[in-house]
C-alpha cells in the first residue's frame, strides 16, 4: 500500500533526513586513507545516539550494523569491517537508514578516498548527475518508468556504464521499505503514476562494466559487480509535491535550494551537523 504523506509527516521526515545528511557531513570530515571502515560504523553509532536518531538497519532481516560500507567492486550491502582499511584511490559507498521520532530517511553517498583516478572521478560525476536527472522526473503525473528511463539512457547509452538492475529504489515511511519499487532502468510512460505526497528513494548504482551483480557472497548480503568493475552509488529520500520534487536528505541546502521543502530543513541540518562534526573530530 502506498501512503500519501501530509505536510506534518513530510516535515517530520525532513527532520530525520537532516539527521542522516549530517552523518555524511561528519564522515567527510575524517574519511581518508588509513581509516578503517569500522571507524565509520563506530562514528555513526555514536553520532546517532547523540542526535537522538535510531539506526534502523540494525536488526533488519538479521543485519547487525548501522551502516553498509561497500568499496570499489562492491555494489552494496558490504559490512563495516575492522580489517578493511581505506587506501588511496579507493571508492567507498556508505549507506544507512535512520528514524527520528518514528519517521524514516535513507541515503547513500560515495566517497573518493584520497586521490582517485580520473576514470573513477568520472564514474562518480556521472552517477551523481544521474541521481538528479532521476529526481527531476519525480513530478506528479509522471510515471515510475520515467525515472529509470533517463538514468539508464544517460549512464548506459551516453556513457557506456552498467546500470544495476538487481537493486532499486523504493517507497519509504511508515517503514524502511514500502511500495512502490523504483527501478533505475525502464521506459518512459510505463509504471505507476506519481502523486503528490509520495515519499520515495532514488538511488542509482552504476558500474564501470556490466550491470550484472554477483550475489553469491556467503554473508547473504554483499553484492559485487559480476566482472570486477567498480561501482558507484548516490541516494536521496524525496517527496513528490505540487512544487516539484523535494529532497529530504540534502547535505547542502544552498546548492540544492530548488529541491528544499521549506526553511526548517536548513535549521535542522545546522543543528545535527554541529553534533556530527564534534564527534567526527575524535576520528581525525
PDB file of C-alpha atoms in Angstrom:
ATOM      1  CA  UNK A   1       0.000   0.000   0.000  1.00  0.00           C
ATOM      2  CA  UNK A   2       1.262   3.474  -0.903  1.00  0.00           C
ATOM      3  CA  UNK A   3       0.515   6.260   1.562  1.00  0.00           C
ATOM      4  CA  UNK A   4       0.431   9.931   0.631  1.00  0.00           C
ATOM      5  CA  UNK A   5       2.092  11.989   3.333  1.00  0.00           C
ATOM      6  CA  UNK A   6       0.609  15.052   4.991  1.00  0.00           C
ATOM      7  CA  UNK A   7       2.626  18.268   5.475  1.00  0.00           C
ATOM      8  CA  UNK A   8       3.103  17.286   9.134  1.00  0.00           C
ATOM      9  CA  UNK A   9       4.529  13.899   8.151  1.00  0.00           C
ATOM     10  CA  UNK A  10       6.770  15.407   5.493  1.00  0.00           C
ATOM     11  CA  UNK A  11       8.227  17.867   7.983  1.00  0.00           C
ATOM     12  CA  UNK A  12       8.920  15.025  10.405  1.00  0.00           C
ATOM     13  CA  UNK A  13      10.685  13.103   7.617  1.00  0.00           C
ATOM     14  CA  UNK A  14      12.592  16.288   6.777  1.00  0.00           C
ATOM     15  CA  UNK A  15      13.995  16.313  10.313  1.00  0.00           C
ATOM     16  CA  UNK A  16      15.034  12.665  10.025  1.00  0.00           C
ATOM     17  CA  UNK A  17      16.598  13.413   6.645  1.00  0.00           C
ATOM     18  CA  UNK A  18      18.664  16.239   8.096  1.00  0.00           C
ATOM     19  CA  UNK A  19      19.870  13.915  10.855  1.00  0.00           C
ATOM     20  CA  UNK A  20      21.052  11.422   8.257  1.00  0.00           C
ATOM     21  CA  UNK A  21      22.596  14.046   5.972  1.00  0.00           C
ATOM     22  CA  UNK A  22      24.625  15.365   8.894  1.00  0.00           C
ATOM     23  CA  UNK A  23      26.127  11.895   9.347  1.00  0.00           C
ATOM     24  CA  UNK A  24      27.571  12.167   5.836  1.00  0.00           C
ATOM     25  CA  UNK A  25      28.854  15.663   6.579  1.00  0.00           C
ATOM     26  CA  UNK A  26      30.640  14.254   9.630  1.00  0.00           C
ATOM     27  CA  UNK A  27      32.110  11.347   7.685  1.00  0.00           C
ATOM     28  CA  UNK A  28      33.571  13.694   5.074  1.00  0.00           C
ATOM     29  CA  UNK A  29      35.496  15.351   7.897  1.00  0.00           C
ATOM     30  CA  UNK A  30      37.639  12.301   8.676  1.00  0.00           C
ATOM     31  CA  UNK A  31      37.411   9.660   5.945  1.00  0.00           C
ATOM     32  CA  UNK A  32      40.855   9.223   4.336  1.00  0.00           C
ATOM     33  CA  UNK A  33      43.492   6.587   3.579  1.00  0.00           C
ATOM     34  CA  UNK A  34      44.395   4.616   6.698  1.00  0.00           C
ATOM     35  CA  UNK A  35      40.913   4.830   8.260  1.00  0.00           C
ATOM     36  CA  UNK A  36      39.109   1.523   8.708  1.00  0.00           C
ATOM     37  CA  UNK A  37      35.518   1.044   7.608  1.00  0.00           C
ATOM     38  CA  UNK A  38      34.754   0.081  11.198  1.00  0.00           C
ATOM     39  CA  UNK A  39      35.634   3.614  12.308  1.00  0.00           C
ATOM     40  CA  UNK A  40      32.825   4.836  10.051  1.00  0.00           C
ATOM     41  CA  UNK A  41      30.432   2.436  11.777  1.00  0.00           C
ATOM     42  CA  UNK A  42      31.668   3.447  15.231  1.00  0.00           C
ATOM     43  CA  UNK A  43      31.247   7.133  14.395  1.00  0.00           C
ATOM     44  CA  UNK A  44      27.746   6.570  13.021  1.00  0.00           C
ATOM     45  CA  UNK A  45      26.596   4.729  16.136  1.00  0.00           C
ATOM     46  CA  UNK A  46      27.941   7.397  18.475  1.00  0.00           C
ATOM     47  CA  UNK A  47      26.514  10.189  16.363  1.00  0.00           C
ATOM     48  CA  UNK A  48      23.052   8.618  16.104  1.00  0.00           C
ATOM     49  CA  UNK A  49      22.936   8.162  19.859  1.00  0.00           C
ATOM     50  CA  UNK A  50      23.914  11.786  20.474  1.00  0.00           C
ATOM     51  CA  UNK A  51      21.453  13.034  17.849  1.00  0.00           C
ATOM     52  CA  UNK A  52      18.505  11.006  19.146  1.00  0.00           C
ATOM     53  CA  UNK A  53      18.258   9.042  15.882  1.00  0.00           C
ATOM     54  CA  UNK A  54      17.674   5.303  15.595  1.00  0.00           C
ATOM     55  CA  UNK A  55      19.858   3.192  13.304  1.00  0.00           C
ATOM     56  CA  UNK A  56      17.102   1.269  11.541  1.00  0.00           C
ATOM     57  CA  UNK A  57      19.402  -1.131   9.674  1.00  0.00           C
ATOM     58  CA  UNK A  58      20.444  -2.831  12.922  1.00  0.00           C
ATOM     59  CA  UNK A  59      18.248  -5.903  13.220  1.00  0.00           C
ATOM     60  CA  UNK A  60      16.661  -5.529   9.771  1.00  0.00           C
ATOM     61  CA  UNK A  61      16.339  -9.092   8.468  1.00  0.00           C
ATOM     62  CA  UNK A  62      19.270 -10.043  10.707  1.00  0.00           C
ATOM     63  CA  UNK A  63      21.629  -7.251   9.618  1.00  0.00           C
ATOM     64  CA  UNK A  64      23.897  -6.274  12.536  1.00  0.00           C
ATOM     65  CA  UNK A  65      25.291  -2.869  11.622  1.00  0.00           C
ATOM     66  CA  UNK A  66      24.189   0.753  11.494  1.00  0.00           C
ATOM     67  CA  UNK A  67      25.863   1.311   8.121  1.00  0.00           C
ATOM     68  CA  UNK A  68      26.647  -0.506   4.909  1.00  0.00           C
ATOM     69  CA  UNK A  69      30.189   0.179   3.696  1.00  0.00           C
ATOM     70  CA  UNK A  70      30.958  -1.096   0.205  1.00  0.00           C
ATOM     71  CA  UNK A  71      34.280  -0.498  -1.550  1.00  0.00           C
ATOM     72  CA  UNK A  72      35.395  -0.492  -5.193  1.00  0.00           C
ATOM     73  CA  UNK A  73      33.806  -3.520  -6.935  1.00  0.00           C
ATOM     74  CA  UNK A  74      31.319  -3.978  -4.081  1.00  0.00           C
ATOM     75  CA  UNK A  75      27.970  -2.633  -5.247  1.00  0.00           C
ATOM     76  CA  UNK A  76      26.087  -2.551  -1.949  1.00  0.00           C
ATOM     77  CA  UNK A  77      25.387  -4.124   1.450  1.00  0.00           C
ATOM     78  CA  UNK A  78      29.011  -4.510   2.470  1.00  0.00           C
ATOM     79  CA  UNK A  79      29.606  -4.944   6.190  1.00  0.00           C
ATOM     80  CA  UNK A  80      31.773  -2.395   8.022  1.00  0.00           C
ATOM     81  CA  UNK A  81      34.991  -4.308   8.750  1.00  0.00           C
ATOM     82  CA  UNK A  82      37.877  -3.624  11.120  1.00  0.00           C
ATOM     83  CA  UNK A  83      40.330  -5.146   8.643  1.00  0.00           C
ATOM     84  CA  UNK A  84      39.046  -3.106   5.714  1.00  0.00           C
ATOM     85  CA  UNK A  85      41.448  -0.151   5.677  1.00  0.00           C
ATOM     86  CA  UNK A  86      40.752   2.539   3.095  1.00  0.00           C
ATOM     87  CA  UNK A  87      43.593   3.022   0.617  1.00  0.00           C
ATOM     88  CA  UNK A  88      44.459   5.989  -1.545  1.00  0.00           C
ATOM     89  CA  UNK A  89      42.261   5.850  -4.646  1.00  0.00           C
ATOM     90  CA  UNK A  90      39.501   3.681  -3.164  1.00  0.00           C
ATOM     91  CA  UNK A  91      35.833   4.371  -3.833  1.00  0.00           C
ATOM     92  CA  UNK A  92      33.651   3.864  -0.750  1.00  0.00           C
ATOM     93  CA  UNK A  93      29.843   3.831  -0.676  1.00  0.00           C
ATOM     94  CA  UNK A  94      28.261   4.454   2.722  1.00  0.00           C
ATOM     95  CA  UNK A  95      24.547   3.782   3.096  1.00  0.00           C
ATOM     96  CA  UNK A  96      22.239   3.931   6.094  1.00  0.00           C
ATOM     97  CA  UNK A  97      18.637   4.331   7.213  1.00  0.00           C
ATOM     98  CA  UNK A  98      17.646   6.231  10.344  1.00  0.00           C
ATOM     99  CA  UNK A  99      14.469   7.287  12.052  1.00  0.00           C
ATOM    100  CA  UNK A 100      13.736  10.228  14.322  1.00  0.00           C
ATOM    101  CA  UNK A 101      10.552  10.008  16.381  1.00  0.00           C
ATOM    102  CA  UNK A 102       9.357   7.175  14.150  1.00  0.00           C
ATOM    103  CA  UNK A 103       9.947   8.943  10.826  1.00  0.00           C
ATOM    104  CA  UNK A 104      12.424   7.495   8.321  1.00  0.00           C
ATOM    105  CA  UNK A 105      15.129   8.655   5.941  1.00  0.00           C
ATOM    106  CA  UNK A 106      17.514   6.732   3.685  1.00  0.00           C
ATOM    107  CA  UNK A 107      20.625   7.973   1.903  1.00  0.00           C
ATOM    108  CA  UNK A 108      23.842   6.623   0.410  1.00  0.00           C
ATOM    109  CA  UNK A 109      26.868   8.684  -0.583  1.00  0.00           C
ATOM    110  CA  UNK A 110      30.074   7.833  -2.420  1.00  0.00           C
ATOM    111  CA  UNK A 111      33.490   8.961  -1.226  1.00  0.00           C
ATOM    112  CA  UNK A 112      36.669   9.067  -3.249  1.00  0.00           C
ATOM    113  CA  UNK A 113      39.428   8.208  -0.786  1.00  0.00           C
ATOM    114  CA  UNK A 114      42.499  10.398  -1.198  1.00  0.00           C
ATOM    115  CA  UNK A 115      43.438  10.796  -4.854  1.00  0.00           C
ATOM    116  CA  UNK A 116      41.120   8.847  -7.136  1.00  0.00           C
ATOM    117  CA  UNK A 117      41.907   8.125 -10.777  1.00  0.00           C
ATOM    118  CA  UNK A 118      40.223  10.342 -13.388  1.00  0.00           C
ATOM    119  CA  UNK A 119      38.113   7.448 -14.651  1.00  0.00           C
ATOM    120  CA  UNK A 120      36.748   6.866 -11.147  1.00  0.00           C
ATOM    121  CA  UNK A 121      36.023  10.563 -10.679  1.00  0.00           C
ATOM    122  CA  UNK A 122      34.094  10.460 -13.950  1.00  0.00           C
ATOM    123  CA  UNK A 123      32.094   7.466 -12.693  1.00  0.00           C
ATOM    124  CA  UNK A 124      31.244   9.417  -9.546  1.00  0.00           C
ATOM    125  CA  UNK A 125      30.274  12.526 -11.505  1.00  0.00           C
ATOM    126  CA  UNK A 126      28.054  10.612 -13.926  1.00  0.00           C
ATOM    127  CA  UNK A 127      26.374   8.662 -11.133  1.00  0.00           C
ATOM    128  CA  UNK A 128      25.596  11.790  -9.122  1.00  0.00           C
ATOM    129  CA  UNK A 129      24.263  13.573 -12.182  1.00  0.00           C
ATOM    130  CA  UNK A 130      22.065  10.568 -12.990  1.00  0.00           C
ATOM    131  CA  UNK A 131      20.634  10.765  -9.454  1.00  0.00           C
ATOM    132  CA  UNK A 132      19.479  14.328 -10.017  1.00  0.00           C
ATOM    133  CA  UNK A 133      18.238  13.536 -13.516  1.00  0.00           C
ATOM    134  CA  UNK A 134      16.069  10.832 -11.966  1.00  0.00           C
ATOM    135  CA  UNK A 135      14.891  13.140  -9.188  1.00  0.00           C
ATOM    136  CA  UNK A 136      13.853  15.740 -11.769  1.00  0.00           C
ATOM    137  CA  UNK A 137      11.407  13.186 -13.181  1.00  0.00           C
ATOM    138  CA  UNK A 138       9.671  12.845  -9.793  1.00  0.00           C
ATOM    139  CA  UNK A 139       6.780  15.169 -10.528  1.00  0.00           C
ATOM    140  CA  UNK A 140       3.081  14.448 -10.143  1.00  0.00           C
ATOM    141  CA  UNK A 141       1.675  12.916 -13.303  1.00  0.00           C
ATOM    142  CA  UNK A 142       4.930  11.288 -14.413  1.00  0.00           C
ATOM    143  CA  UNK A 143       5.367   7.544 -14.128  1.00  0.00           C
ATOM    144  CA  UNK A 144       7.953   5.402 -12.349  1.00  0.00           C
ATOM    145  CA  UNK A 145       9.381   4.364 -15.711  1.00  0.00           C
ATOM    146  CA  UNK A 146      10.280   7.969 -16.488  1.00  0.00           C
ATOM    147  CA  UNK A 147      12.767   7.963 -13.605  1.00  0.00           C
ATOM    148  CA  UNK A 148      14.575   4.834 -14.733  1.00  0.00           C
ATOM    149  CA  UNK A 149      14.498   5.725 -18.420  1.00  0.00           C
ATOM    150  CA  UNK A 150      16.501   8.940 -18.050  1.00  0.00           C
ATOM    151  CA  UNK A 151      19.016   7.291 -15.709  1.00  0.00           C
ATOM    152  CA  UNK A 152      19.528   4.290 -17.988  1.00  0.00           C
ATOM    153  CA  UNK A 153      19.873   6.380 -21.144  1.00  0.00           C
ATOM    154  CA  UNK A 154      22.407   8.742 -19.574  1.00  0.00           C
ATOM    155  CA  UNK A 155      24.541   6.117 -17.821  1.00  0.00           C
ATOM    156  CA  UNK A 156      24.422   3.291 -20.372  1.00  0.00           C
ATOM    157  CA  UNK A 157      23.714   4.828 -23.778  1.00  0.00           C
ATOM    158  CA  UNK A 158      25.636   8.072 -23.354  1.00  0.00           C
ATOM    159  CA  UNK A 159      28.465   6.933 -21.053  1.00  0.00           C
ATOM    160  CA  UNK A 160      28.813   3.186 -21.610  1.00  0.00           C
ATOM    161  CA  UNK A 161      28.394   2.174 -17.974  1.00  0.00           C
ATOM    162  CA  UNK A 162      26.318  -0.642 -16.472  1.00  0.00           C
ATOM    163  CA  UNK A 163      23.098   0.389 -14.712  1.00  0.00           C
ATOM    164  CA  UNK A 164      22.440  -2.167 -11.949  1.00  0.00           C
ATOM    165  CA  UNK A 165      19.089  -3.967 -12.230  1.00  0.00           C
ATOM    166  CA  UNK A 166      19.091  -6.178  -9.126  1.00  0.00           C
ATOM    167  CA  UNK A 167      18.704  -3.345  -6.607  1.00  0.00           C
ATOM    168  CA  UNK A 168      16.211  -0.500  -6.885  1.00  0.00           C
ATOM    169  CA  UNK A 169      14.786   2.483  -5.058  1.00  0.00           C
ATOM    170  CA  UNK A 170      11.594   2.215  -3.057  1.00  0.00           C
ATOM    171  CA  UNK A 171       8.879   3.938  -1.130  1.00  0.00           C
ATOM    172  CA  UNK A 172       9.669   4.902   2.449  1.00  0.00           C
ATOM    173  CA  UNK A 173       7.554   5.643   5.530  1.00  0.00           C
ATOM    174  CA  UNK A 174       5.930   4.304   7.658  1.00  0.00           C
ATOM    175  CA  UNK A 175       8.650   1.620   7.352  1.00  0.00           C
ATOM    176  CA  UNK A 176      12.073   1.410   5.736  1.00  0.00           C
ATOM    177  CA  UNK A 177      10.863  -0.256   2.542  1.00  0.00           C
ATOM    178  CA  UNK A 178       7.440   0.482   1.123  1.00  0.00           C
ATOM    179  CA  UNK A 179       5.791   0.367  -2.280  1.00  0.00           C
ATOM    180  CA  UNK A 180       6.403   1.440  -4.957  1.00  0.00           C
ATOM    181  CA  UNK A 181       9.645  -0.091  -6.194  1.00  0.00           C
ATOM    182  CA  UNK A 182      11.664   2.499  -8.153  1.00  0.00           C
ATOM    183  CA  UNK A 183      13.946   0.881 -10.783  1.00  0.00           C
ATOM    184  CA  UNK A 184      16.787   2.907 -12.257  1.00  0.00           C
ATOM    185  CA  UNK A 185      16.116   1.493 -15.706  1.00  0.00           C
ATOM    186  CA  UNK A 186      12.933   1.342 -17.742  1.00  0.00           C
ATOM    187  CA  UNK A 187      10.779   3.022 -20.353  1.00  0.00           C
ATOM    188  CA  UNK A 188       9.141   6.411 -20.417  1.00  0.00           C
ATOM    189  CA  UNK A 189       5.412   6.367 -19.780  1.00  0.00           C
ATOM    190  CA  UNK A 190       5.441   2.983 -18.073  1.00  0.00           C
ATOM    191  CA  UNK A 191       4.661   2.073 -14.478  1.00  0.00           C
ATOM    192  CA  UNK A 192       2.814   3.648 -11.599  1.00  0.00           C
ATOM    193  CA  UNK A 193       1.811   7.301 -11.877  1.00  0.00           C
ATOM    194  CA  UNK A 194       3.433   9.582  -9.289  1.00  0.00           C
ATOM    195  CA  UNK A 195       1.214  11.600  -6.963  1.00  0.00           C
ATOM    196  CA  UNK A 196       1.785  14.498  -4.597  1.00  0.00           C
ATOM    197  CA  UNK A 197       2.723  13.266  -1.134  1.00  0.00           C
ATOM    198  CA  UNK A 198       4.577  10.131  -2.268  1.00  0.00           C
ATOM    199  CA  UNK A 199       7.901   9.647  -0.473  1.00  0.00           C
ATOM    200  CA  UNK A 200      10.462   7.531  -2.318  1.00  0.00           C
ATOM    201  CA  UNK A 201      14.171   6.972  -2.751  1.00  0.00           C
ATOM    202  CA  UNK A 202      16.148   7.332  -5.957  1.00  0.00           C
ATOM    203  CA  UNK A 203      19.478   5.514  -5.664  1.00  0.00           C
ATOM    204  CA  UNK A 204      21.240   4.577  -8.916  1.00  0.00           C
ATOM    205  CA  UNK A 205      24.086   2.073  -8.679  1.00  0.00           C
ATOM    206  CA  UNK A 206      26.314   2.455 -11.717  1.00  0.00           C
ATOM    207  CA  UNK A 207      29.193   0.154 -12.736  1.00  0.00           C
ATOM    208  CA  UNK A 208      32.213   0.719 -14.963  1.00  0.00           C
ATOM    209  CA  UNK A 209      31.446  -2.565 -16.731  1.00  0.00           C
ATOM    210  CA  UNK A 210      28.463  -4.864 -16.810  1.00  0.00           C
ATOM    211  CA  UNK A 211      25.247  -4.030 -14.963  1.00  0.00           C
ATOM    212  CA  UNK A 212      25.110  -7.575 -13.613  1.00  0.00           C
ATOM    213  CA  UNK A 213      25.745  -8.306  -9.932  1.00  0.00           C
ATOM    214  CA  UNK A 214      27.335 -11.259  -8.177  1.00  0.00           C
ATOM    215  CA  UNK A 215      25.228 -12.026  -5.104  1.00  0.00           C
ATOM    216  CA  UNK A 216      26.902 -15.318  -4.193  1.00  0.00           C
ATOM    217  CA  UNK A 217      28.788 -13.954  -1.158  1.00  0.00           C
ATOM    218  CA  UNK A 218      28.371 -16.341   1.819  1.00  0.00           C
ATOM    219  CA  UNK A 219      27.159 -13.477   4.008  1.00  0.00           C
ATOM    220  CA  UNK A 220      23.944 -13.349   2.021  1.00  0.00           C
ATOM    221  CA  UNK A 221      24.268  -9.553   1.906  1.00  0.00           C
ATOM    222  CA  UNK A 222      27.288  -8.307  -0.030  1.00  0.00           C
ATOM    223  CA  UNK A 223      26.813  -7.786  -3.771  1.00  0.00           C
ATOM    224  CA  UNK A 224      29.733  -7.258  -6.149  1.00  0.00           C
ATOM    225  CA  UNK A 225      29.987  -6.485  -9.832  1.00  0.00           C
ATOM    226  CA  UNK A 226      29.963  -9.653 -11.918  1.00  0.00           C
ATOM    227  CA  UNK A 227      33.070  -8.623 -13.894  1.00  0.00           C
ATOM    228  CA  UNK A 228      35.138  -6.944 -11.166  1.00  0.00           C
ATOM    229  CA  UNK A 229      34.451  -3.424 -12.429  1.00  0.00           C
ATOM    230  CA  UNK A 230      33.982  -0.655  -9.894  1.00  0.00           C
ATOM    231  CA  UNK A 231      30.599   0.592  -8.756  1.00  0.00           C
ATOM    232  CA  UNK A 232      29.267   3.928  -7.517  1.00  0.00           C
ATOM    233  CA  UNK A 233      26.016   4.921  -5.799  1.00  0.00           C
ATOM    234  CA  UNK A 234      24.259   8.069  -4.643  1.00  0.00           C
ATOM    235  CA  UNK A 235      20.848   8.091  -2.968  1.00  0.00           C
ATOM    236  CA  UNK A 236      18.359  10.643  -1.685  1.00  0.00           C
ATOM    237  CA  UNK A 237      14.977  10.373   0.002  1.00  0.00           C
ATOM    238  CA  UNK A 238      12.480  12.769  -1.571  1.00  0.00           C
ATOM    239  CA  UNK A 239       8.819  13.752  -1.634  1.00  0.00           C
ATOM    240  CA  UNK A 240       6.691  14.498  -4.685  1.00  0.00           C
ATOM    241  CA  UNK A 241       4.961  17.875  -4.241  1.00  0.00           C
ATOM    242  CA  UNK A 242       2.941  20.290  -6.350  1.00  0.00           C
ATOM    243  CA  UNK A 243       6.104  22.439  -6.463  1.00  0.00           C
ATOM    244  CA  UNK A 244       8.262  19.615  -7.810  1.00  0.00           C
ATOM    245  CA  UNK A 245      10.446  17.004  -6.109  1.00  0.00           C
ATOM    246  CA  UNK A 246      11.798  18.000  -2.697  1.00  0.00           C
ATOM    247  CA  UNK A 247      14.892  16.263  -1.339  1.00  0.00           C
ATOM    248  CA  UNK A 248      14.664  15.333   2.344  1.00  0.00           C
ATOM    249  CA  UNK A 249      18.318  14.254   2.783  1.00  0.00           C
ATOM    250  CA  UNK A 250      20.251  17.178   1.266  1.00  0.00           C
ATOM    251  CA  UNK A 251      23.765  17.808   2.587  1.00  0.00           C
ATOM    252  CA  UNK A 252      23.872  21.292   1.032  1.00  0.00           C
ATOM    253  CA  UNK A 253      20.625  23.294   1.164  1.00  0.00           C
ATOM    254  CA  UNK A 254      22.196  26.191  -0.748  1.00  0.00           C
ATOM    255  CA  UNK A 255      23.316  24.069  -3.684  1.00  0.00           C
ATOM    256  CA  UNK A 256      20.030  22.146  -3.571  1.00  0.00           C
ATOM    257  CA  UNK A 257      17.903  25.253  -2.996  1.00  0.00           C
ATOM    258  CA  UNK A 258      15.225  24.411  -5.562  1.00  0.00           C
ATOM    259  CA  UNK A 259      14.785  20.959  -4.016  1.00  0.00           C
ATOM    260  CA  UNK A 260      14.387  22.015  -0.372  1.00  0.00           C
ATOM    261  CA  UNK A 261      10.916  21.513   1.126  1.00  0.00           C
ATOM    262  CA  UNK A 262      10.893  24.529   3.467  1.00  0.00           C
ATOM    263  CA  UNK A 263      13.079  26.787   5.598  1.00  0.00           C
ATOM    264  CA  UNK A 264      13.054  24.359   8.505  1.00  0.00           C
ATOM    265  CA  UNK A 265      15.409  21.972   6.720  1.00  0.00           C
ATOM    266  CA  UNK A 266      18.457  24.236   6.944  1.00  0.00           C
ATOM    267  CA  UNK A 267      17.795  24.750  10.655  1.00  0.00           C
ATOM    268  CA  UNK A 268      17.564  21.014  11.281  1.00  0.00           C
ATOM    269  CA  UNK A 269      20.731  20.353   9.287  1.00  0.00           C
ATOM    270  CA  UNK A 270      22.683  23.037  11.128  1.00  0.00           C
ATOM    271  CA  UNK A 271      21.645  21.520  14.463  1.00  0.00           C
ATOM    272  CA  UNK A 272      22.594  17.970  13.563  1.00  0.00           C
ATOM    273  CA  UNK A 273      25.782  18.973  11.727  1.00  0.00           C
ATOM    274  CA  UNK A 274      27.176  20.566  14.883  1.00  0.00           C
ATOM    275  CA  UNK A 275      26.713  17.261  16.709  1.00  0.00           C
ATOM    276  CA  UNK A 276      28.216  15.244  13.848  1.00  0.00           C
ATOM    277  CA  UNK A 277      31.252  17.496  13.397  1.00  0.00           C
ATOM    278  CA  UNK A 278      32.017  17.435  17.106  1.00  0.00           C
ATOM    279  CA  UNK A 279      32.011  13.637  17.216  1.00  0.00           C
ATOM    280  CA  UNK A 280      33.873  13.369  13.897  1.00  0.00           C
ATOM    281  CA  UNK A 281      36.684  15.423  15.398  1.00  0.00           C
ATOM    282  CA  UNK A 282      37.629  12.444  17.552  1.00  0.00           C
ATOM    283  CA  UNK A 283      38.365  10.349  14.429  1.00  0.00           C
ATOM    284  CA  UNK A 284      40.604  12.807  12.572  1.00  0.00           C
TER     285      UNK A 284
END
